[in-house]
Coordinates of C-alpha atoms and ligand atoms in Angstrom, one line a residue:
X16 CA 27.2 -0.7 -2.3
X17 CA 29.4 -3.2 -0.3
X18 CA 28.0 -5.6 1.9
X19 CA 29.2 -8.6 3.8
X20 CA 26.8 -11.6 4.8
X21 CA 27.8 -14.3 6.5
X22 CA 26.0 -17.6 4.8
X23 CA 26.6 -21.4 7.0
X24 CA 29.8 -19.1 8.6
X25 CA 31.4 -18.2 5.2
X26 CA 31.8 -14.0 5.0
X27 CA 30.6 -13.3 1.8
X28 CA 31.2 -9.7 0.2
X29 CA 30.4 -8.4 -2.7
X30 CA 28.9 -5.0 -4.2
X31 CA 25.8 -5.5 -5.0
X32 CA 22.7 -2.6 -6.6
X33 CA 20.9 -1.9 -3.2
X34 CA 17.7 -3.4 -5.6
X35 CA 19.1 -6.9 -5.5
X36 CA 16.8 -9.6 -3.3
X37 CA 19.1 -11.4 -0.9
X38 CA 17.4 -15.0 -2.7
X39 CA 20.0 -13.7 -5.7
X40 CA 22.4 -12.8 -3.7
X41 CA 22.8 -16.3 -1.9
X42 CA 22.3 -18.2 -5.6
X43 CA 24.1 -16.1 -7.4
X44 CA 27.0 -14.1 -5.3
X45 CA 27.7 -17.2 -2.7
X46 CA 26.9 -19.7 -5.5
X47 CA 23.9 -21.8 -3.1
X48 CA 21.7 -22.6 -5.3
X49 CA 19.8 -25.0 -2.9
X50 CA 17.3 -21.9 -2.3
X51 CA 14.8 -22.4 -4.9
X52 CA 12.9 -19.0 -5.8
X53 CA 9.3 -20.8 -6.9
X54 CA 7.0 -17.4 -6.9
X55 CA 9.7 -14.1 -6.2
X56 CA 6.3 -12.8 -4.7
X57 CA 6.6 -14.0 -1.1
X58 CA 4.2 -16.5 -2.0
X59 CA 5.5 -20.2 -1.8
X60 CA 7.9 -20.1 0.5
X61 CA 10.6 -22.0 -1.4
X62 CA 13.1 -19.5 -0.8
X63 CA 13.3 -19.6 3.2
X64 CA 16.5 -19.1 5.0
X65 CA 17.6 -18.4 8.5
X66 CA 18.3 -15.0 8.7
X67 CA 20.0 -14.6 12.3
X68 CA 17.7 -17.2 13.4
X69 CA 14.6 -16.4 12.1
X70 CA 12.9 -18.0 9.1
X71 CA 12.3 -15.7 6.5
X72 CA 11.7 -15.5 2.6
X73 CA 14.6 -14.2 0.8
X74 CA 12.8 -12.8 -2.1
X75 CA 11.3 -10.5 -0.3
X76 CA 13.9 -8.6 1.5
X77 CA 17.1 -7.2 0.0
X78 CA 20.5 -7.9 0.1
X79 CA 21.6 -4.8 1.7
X80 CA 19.3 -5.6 4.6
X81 CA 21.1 -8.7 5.6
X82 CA 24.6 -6.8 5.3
X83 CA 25.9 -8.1 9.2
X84 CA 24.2 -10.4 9.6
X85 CA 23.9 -14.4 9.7
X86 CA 22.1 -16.3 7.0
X87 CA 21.7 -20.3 6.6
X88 CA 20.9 -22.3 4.2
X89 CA 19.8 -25.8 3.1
X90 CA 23.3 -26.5 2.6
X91 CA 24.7 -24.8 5.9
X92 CA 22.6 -27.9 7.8
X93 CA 24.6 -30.4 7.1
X94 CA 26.8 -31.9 10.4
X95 CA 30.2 -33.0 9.9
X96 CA 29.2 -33.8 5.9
X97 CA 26.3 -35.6 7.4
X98 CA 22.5 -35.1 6.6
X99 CA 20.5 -33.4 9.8
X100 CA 18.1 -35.2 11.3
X101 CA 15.6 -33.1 9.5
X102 CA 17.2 -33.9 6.3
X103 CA 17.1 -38.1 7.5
X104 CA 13.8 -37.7 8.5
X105 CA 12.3 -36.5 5.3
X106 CA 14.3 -39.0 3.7
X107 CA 12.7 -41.8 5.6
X108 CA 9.3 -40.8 6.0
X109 CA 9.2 -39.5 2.2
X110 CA 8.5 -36.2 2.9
X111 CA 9.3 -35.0 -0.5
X112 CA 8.7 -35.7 -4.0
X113 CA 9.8 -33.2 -6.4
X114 CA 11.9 -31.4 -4.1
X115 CA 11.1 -28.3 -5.2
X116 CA 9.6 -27.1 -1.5
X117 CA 12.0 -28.7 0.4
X118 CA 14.6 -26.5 1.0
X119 CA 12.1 -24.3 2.4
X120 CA 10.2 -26.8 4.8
X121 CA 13.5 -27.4 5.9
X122 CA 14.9 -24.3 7.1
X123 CA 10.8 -23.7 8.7
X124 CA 11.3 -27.3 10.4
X125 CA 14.4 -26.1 12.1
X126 CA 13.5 -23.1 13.2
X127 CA 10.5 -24.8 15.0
X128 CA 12.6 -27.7 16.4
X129 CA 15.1 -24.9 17.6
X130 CA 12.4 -23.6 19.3
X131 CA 9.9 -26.5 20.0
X132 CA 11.6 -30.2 19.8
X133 CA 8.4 -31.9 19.8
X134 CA 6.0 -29.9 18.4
X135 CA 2.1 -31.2 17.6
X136 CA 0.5 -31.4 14.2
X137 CA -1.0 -28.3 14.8
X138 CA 2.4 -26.6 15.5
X139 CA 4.3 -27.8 12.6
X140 CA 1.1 -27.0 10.2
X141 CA 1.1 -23.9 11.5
X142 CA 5.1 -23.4 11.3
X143 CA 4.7 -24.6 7.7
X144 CA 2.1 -22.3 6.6
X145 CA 3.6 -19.6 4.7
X146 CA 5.2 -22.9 2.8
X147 CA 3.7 -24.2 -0.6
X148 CA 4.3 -28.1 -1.4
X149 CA 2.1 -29.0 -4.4
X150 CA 3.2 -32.9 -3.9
X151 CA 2.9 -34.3 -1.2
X152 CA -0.5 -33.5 0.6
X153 CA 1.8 -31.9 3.6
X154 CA 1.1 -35.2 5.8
X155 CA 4.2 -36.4 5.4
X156 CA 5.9 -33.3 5.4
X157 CA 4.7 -32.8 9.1
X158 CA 5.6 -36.4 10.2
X159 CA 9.3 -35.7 8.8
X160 CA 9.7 -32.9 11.1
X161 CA 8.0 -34.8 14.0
X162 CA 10.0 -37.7 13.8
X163 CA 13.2 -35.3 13.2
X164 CA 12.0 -33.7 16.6
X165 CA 12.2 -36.9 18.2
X166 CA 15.3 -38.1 17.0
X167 CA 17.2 -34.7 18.2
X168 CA 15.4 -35.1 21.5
X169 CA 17.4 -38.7 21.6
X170 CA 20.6 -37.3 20.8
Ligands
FES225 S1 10.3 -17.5 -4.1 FE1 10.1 -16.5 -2.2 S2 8.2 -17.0 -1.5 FE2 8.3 -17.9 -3.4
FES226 S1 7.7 -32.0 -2.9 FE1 7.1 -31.1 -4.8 S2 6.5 -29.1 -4.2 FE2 6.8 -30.1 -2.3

């Protein structure tokens, strides 16, 4: 069937089996392959994009279910071909190592910094929670998106 999702404001149509998990539709129909798939069992959390807002984990709803609606990704955070200050922050405060998770803990961060611009170490473990990083210990994973949260608050 024929669906249109918007992905970082780009309409993107395509007809796609009604089977298909919107994580392949975004790598493989709009070509973003910055949304990792680590488990494709709604496990790890890798695969996390904004849809209409809200983070959730792209393999584990369908294309067809996002058809009308918004979805961003890693690469839709970018400003003006800038990083975000999420992006900066894990930069600085080494909040990755492989990478792998990152996309993920990215998309999570902003949702909670949409929400909550300086959120506690409680509030960002628990916005992180449904996200897997076998790296870094998560410590500085949490002061990335703390430290992002401060530096939008100064903007
Ligand atoms: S690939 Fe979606 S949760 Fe792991
Ligand atoms: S940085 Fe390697 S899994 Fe998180």
């Amino acid at each position: 069937m024929q669906i249109t999702v918007t992905i970082n404001g780009v309409a993107v149509t395509r007809d796609v089996e009604p089977r298909k998990l919107l994580v392949d539709f975004i790598r493989t129909d709009a070509a973003l392959t910055g949304t990792h798939i680590g488990c494709d069992t709604t496990s790890c959390g890798a695969c996390t994009v904004l849809l209409d807002g809200l983070p959730v984990k792209s393999c584990t709803i369908f294309a067809v279910q996002a058809d009308g609606s918004e979805v961003k990704t890693v690469e839709g955070l970018k400003q003006n071909g800038s990083l975000h200050p999420l992006q900066a922050a894990f930069k600085e405060n080494h909040g990755l190592q492989c990478g792998f998770c990152t996309p993920g803990m990215l998309m999570v961060g902003s949702a909670l910094l949409d929400k909550n611009s300086s959120p506690s170490d409680d509030e960002v473990r628990w916005a992180i929670s449904g996200n897997l990083c076998r790296c870094t210990g998560y410590m500085n994973i949490v002061q990335s998106i703390q430290s992002a949260g401060a530096e939008m608050q100064g903007s």
